[in-house]
Tab-separated table of C-alpha atoms and ligand atoms in Angstrom:
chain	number	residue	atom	x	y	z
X	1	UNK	CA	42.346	-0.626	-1.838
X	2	UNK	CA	39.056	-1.821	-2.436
X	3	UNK	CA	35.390	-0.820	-3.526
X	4	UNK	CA	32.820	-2.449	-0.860
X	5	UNK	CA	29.655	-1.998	-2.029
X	6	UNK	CA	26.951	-1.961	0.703
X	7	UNK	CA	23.110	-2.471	-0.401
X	8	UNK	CA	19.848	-2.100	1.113
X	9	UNK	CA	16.650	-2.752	-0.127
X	10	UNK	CA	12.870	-1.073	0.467
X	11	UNK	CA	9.722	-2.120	-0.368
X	12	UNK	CA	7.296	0.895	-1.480
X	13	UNK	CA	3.872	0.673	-1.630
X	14	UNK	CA	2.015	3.398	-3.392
X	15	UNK	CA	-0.668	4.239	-0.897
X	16	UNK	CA	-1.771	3.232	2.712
X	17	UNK	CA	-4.555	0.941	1.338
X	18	UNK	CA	-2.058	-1.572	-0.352
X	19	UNK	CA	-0.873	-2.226	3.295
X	20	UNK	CA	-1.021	-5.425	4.711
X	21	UNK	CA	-4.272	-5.080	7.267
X	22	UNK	CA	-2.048	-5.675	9.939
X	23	UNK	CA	0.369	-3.101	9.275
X	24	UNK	CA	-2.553	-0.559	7.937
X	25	UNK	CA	-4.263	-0.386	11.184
X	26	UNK	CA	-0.979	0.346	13.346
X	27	UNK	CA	-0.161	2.846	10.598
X	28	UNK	CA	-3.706	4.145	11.691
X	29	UNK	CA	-2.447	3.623	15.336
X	30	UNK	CA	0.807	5.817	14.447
X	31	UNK	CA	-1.645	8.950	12.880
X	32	UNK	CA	-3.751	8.940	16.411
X	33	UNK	CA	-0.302	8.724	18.130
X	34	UNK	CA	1.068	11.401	15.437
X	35	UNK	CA	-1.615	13.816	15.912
X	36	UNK	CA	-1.127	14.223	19.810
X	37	UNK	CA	2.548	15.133	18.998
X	38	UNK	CA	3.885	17.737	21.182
X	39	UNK	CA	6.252	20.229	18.351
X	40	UNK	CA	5.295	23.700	19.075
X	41	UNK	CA	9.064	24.374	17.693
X	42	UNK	CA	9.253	22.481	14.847
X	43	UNK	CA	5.429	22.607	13.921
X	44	UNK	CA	6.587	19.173	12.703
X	45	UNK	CA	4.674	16.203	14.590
X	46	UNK	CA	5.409	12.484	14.405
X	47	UNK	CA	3.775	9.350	15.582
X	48	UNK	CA	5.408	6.061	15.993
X	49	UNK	CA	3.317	2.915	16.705
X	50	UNK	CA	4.903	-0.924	17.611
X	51	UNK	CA	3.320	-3.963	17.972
X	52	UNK	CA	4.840	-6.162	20.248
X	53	UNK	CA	4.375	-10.318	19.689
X	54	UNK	CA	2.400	-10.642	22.744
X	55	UNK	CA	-0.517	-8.066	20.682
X	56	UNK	CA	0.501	-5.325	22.688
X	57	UNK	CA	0.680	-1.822	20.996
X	58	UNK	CA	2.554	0.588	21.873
X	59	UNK	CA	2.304	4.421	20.379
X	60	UNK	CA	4.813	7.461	20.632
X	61	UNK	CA	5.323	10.860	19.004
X	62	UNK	CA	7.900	13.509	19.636
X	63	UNK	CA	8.177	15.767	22.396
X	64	UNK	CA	9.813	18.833	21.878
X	65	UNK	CA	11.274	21.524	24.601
X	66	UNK	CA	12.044	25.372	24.725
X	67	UNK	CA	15.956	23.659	25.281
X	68	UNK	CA	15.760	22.043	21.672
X	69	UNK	CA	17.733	19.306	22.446
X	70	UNK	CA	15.877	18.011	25.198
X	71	UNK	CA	13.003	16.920	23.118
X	72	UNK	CA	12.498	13.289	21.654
X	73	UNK	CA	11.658	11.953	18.369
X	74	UNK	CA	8.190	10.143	18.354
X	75	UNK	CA	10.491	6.586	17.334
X	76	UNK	CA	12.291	6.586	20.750
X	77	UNK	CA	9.604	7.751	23.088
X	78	UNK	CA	7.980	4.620	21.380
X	79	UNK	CA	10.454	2.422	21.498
X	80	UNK	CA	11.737	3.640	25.055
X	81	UNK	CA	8.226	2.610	26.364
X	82	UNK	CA	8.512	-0.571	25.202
X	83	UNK	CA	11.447	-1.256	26.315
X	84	UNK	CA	11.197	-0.281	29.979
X	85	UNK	CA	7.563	-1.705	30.058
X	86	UNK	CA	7.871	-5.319	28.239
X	87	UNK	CA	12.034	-5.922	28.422
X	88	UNK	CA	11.003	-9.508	27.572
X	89	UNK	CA	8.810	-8.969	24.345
X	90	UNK	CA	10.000	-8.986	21.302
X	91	UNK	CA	8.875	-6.086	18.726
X	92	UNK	CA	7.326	-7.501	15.779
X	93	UNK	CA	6.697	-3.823	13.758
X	94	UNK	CA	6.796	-0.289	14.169
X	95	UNK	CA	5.024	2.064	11.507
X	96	UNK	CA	5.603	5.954	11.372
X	97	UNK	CA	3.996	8.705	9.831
X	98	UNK	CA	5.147	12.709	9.913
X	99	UNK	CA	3.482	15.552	9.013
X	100	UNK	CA	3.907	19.073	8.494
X	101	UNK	CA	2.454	22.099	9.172
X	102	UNK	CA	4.905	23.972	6.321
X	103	UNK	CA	4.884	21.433	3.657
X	104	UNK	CA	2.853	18.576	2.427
X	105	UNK	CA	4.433	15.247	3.410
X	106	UNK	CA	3.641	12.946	0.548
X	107	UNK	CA	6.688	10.978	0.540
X	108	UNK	CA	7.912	8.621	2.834
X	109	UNK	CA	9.669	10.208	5.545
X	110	UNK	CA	12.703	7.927	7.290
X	111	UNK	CA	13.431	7.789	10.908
X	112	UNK	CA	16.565	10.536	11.837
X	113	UNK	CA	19.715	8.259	12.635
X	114	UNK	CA	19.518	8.723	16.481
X	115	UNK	CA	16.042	6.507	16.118
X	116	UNK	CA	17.762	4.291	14.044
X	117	UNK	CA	20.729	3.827	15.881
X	118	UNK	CA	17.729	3.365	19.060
X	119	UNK	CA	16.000	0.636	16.838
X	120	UNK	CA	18.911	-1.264	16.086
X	121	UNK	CA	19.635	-2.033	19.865
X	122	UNK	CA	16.238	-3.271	19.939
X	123	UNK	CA	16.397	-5.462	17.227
X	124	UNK	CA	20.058	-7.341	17.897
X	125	UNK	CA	18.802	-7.916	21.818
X	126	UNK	CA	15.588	-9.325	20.544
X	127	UNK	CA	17.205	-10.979	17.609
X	128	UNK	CA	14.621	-10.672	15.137
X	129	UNK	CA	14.483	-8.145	12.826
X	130	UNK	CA	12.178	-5.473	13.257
X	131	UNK	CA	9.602	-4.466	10.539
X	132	UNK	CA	9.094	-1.011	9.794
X	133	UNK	CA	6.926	1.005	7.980
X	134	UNK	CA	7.092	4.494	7.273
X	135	UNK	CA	5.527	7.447	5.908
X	136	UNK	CA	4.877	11.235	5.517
X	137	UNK	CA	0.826	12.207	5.873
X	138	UNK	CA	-0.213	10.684	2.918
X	139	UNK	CA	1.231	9.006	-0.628
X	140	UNK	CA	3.866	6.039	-0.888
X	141	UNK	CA	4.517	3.990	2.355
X	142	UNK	CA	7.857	2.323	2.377
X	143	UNK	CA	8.439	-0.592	3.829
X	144	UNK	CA	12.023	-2.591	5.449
X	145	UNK	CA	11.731	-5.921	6.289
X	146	UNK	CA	14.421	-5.083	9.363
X	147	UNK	CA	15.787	-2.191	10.746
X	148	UNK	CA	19.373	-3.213	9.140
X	149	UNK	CA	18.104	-2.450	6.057
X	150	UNK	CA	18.178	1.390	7.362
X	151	UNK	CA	21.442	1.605	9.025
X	152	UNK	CA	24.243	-0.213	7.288
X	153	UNK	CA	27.287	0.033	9.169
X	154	UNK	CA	25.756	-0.309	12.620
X	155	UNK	CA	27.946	0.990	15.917
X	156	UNK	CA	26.819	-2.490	18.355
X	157	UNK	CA	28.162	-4.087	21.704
X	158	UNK	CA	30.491	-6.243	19.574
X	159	UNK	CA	32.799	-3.524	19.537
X	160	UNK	CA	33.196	-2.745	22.736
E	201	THU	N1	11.487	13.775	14.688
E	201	THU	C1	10.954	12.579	15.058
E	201	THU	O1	10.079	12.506	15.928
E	201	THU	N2	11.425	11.466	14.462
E	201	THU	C2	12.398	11.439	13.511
E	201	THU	O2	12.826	10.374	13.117
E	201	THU	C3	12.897	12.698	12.966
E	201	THU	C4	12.512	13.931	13.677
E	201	THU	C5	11.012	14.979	15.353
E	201	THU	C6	12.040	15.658	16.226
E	201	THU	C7	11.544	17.081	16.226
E	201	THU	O3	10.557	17.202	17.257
E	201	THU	C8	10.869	17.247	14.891
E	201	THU	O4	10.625	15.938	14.404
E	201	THU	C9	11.690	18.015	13.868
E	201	THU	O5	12.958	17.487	13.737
């Protein structure tokens, strides 16, 4: 037996204003997108924002249902979009902010492993990593330079 070691690393910058522009204004993008969040249920609302390379945005946030688990998280209704809209673009970014209604979010909340998983396909098809940015409402914004970074171990179509 052996110890395998796997290691990821983040980038965390301590407020919104030490983004790069770029990525500031489509964290701005992701708050308008966040604040139109549909979570009666949850009282928890997310917004997801991606820029595509052709300067297209593209904005999501979750959608919840009286059947819980027909809602979606704000990251795939985003992501989703852009798939079935531009299957030829390649995503450059995606930033993400939550917020609650029972708690301050001042930490940087990650996407739930479904989105990642959801990301992931995205970024081996494209084969580029994807950027992402994420955060709660306000404080530290963390930052991965690809979406690998959050999902060691990745389930892909080289397995099957
Ligand atoms: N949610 C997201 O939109 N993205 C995530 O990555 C985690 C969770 C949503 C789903 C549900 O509407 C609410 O947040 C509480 O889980």
């Amino acid at each position: 037996m052996k110890e395998v070691k796997i290691e990821s690393t983040l980038y965390v910058f301590e407020t919104m204003e030490e983004l790069p522009k770029e990525a500031f204004s489509l964290m701005q993008k992701a708050f308008e997108a966040r604040d139109k969040a549909y979570a009666p249920y949850s009282n928890f609302n997310v917004g997801a924002a991606i820029l595509l390379d052709n300067g297209e945005i593209i904005t999501g946030n979750n959608q919840e249902n009286a059947s819980y688990p027909s809602g979606l998280c704000a990251e795939r209704t985003a992501i989703y979009y852009a798939g079935s809209q531009y299957p030829n673009t390649k995503i450059v970014r995606m930033a993400i902010s939550a917020t609650s209604k029972n708690k301050p979010t001042a930490n940087p909340i990650p996407p739930c492993g479904a989105c990642r998983q959801a990301i992931a396909e995205y970024e081996i098809k494209q084969k580029s990593p994807i950027e992402i940015y994420f955060m709660g409402e306000t404080g530290n914004v963390a930052k991965s330079t690809s979406l690998a970074n959050l999902l060691p171990l990745v389930f892909d179509k080289s397995v099957l």
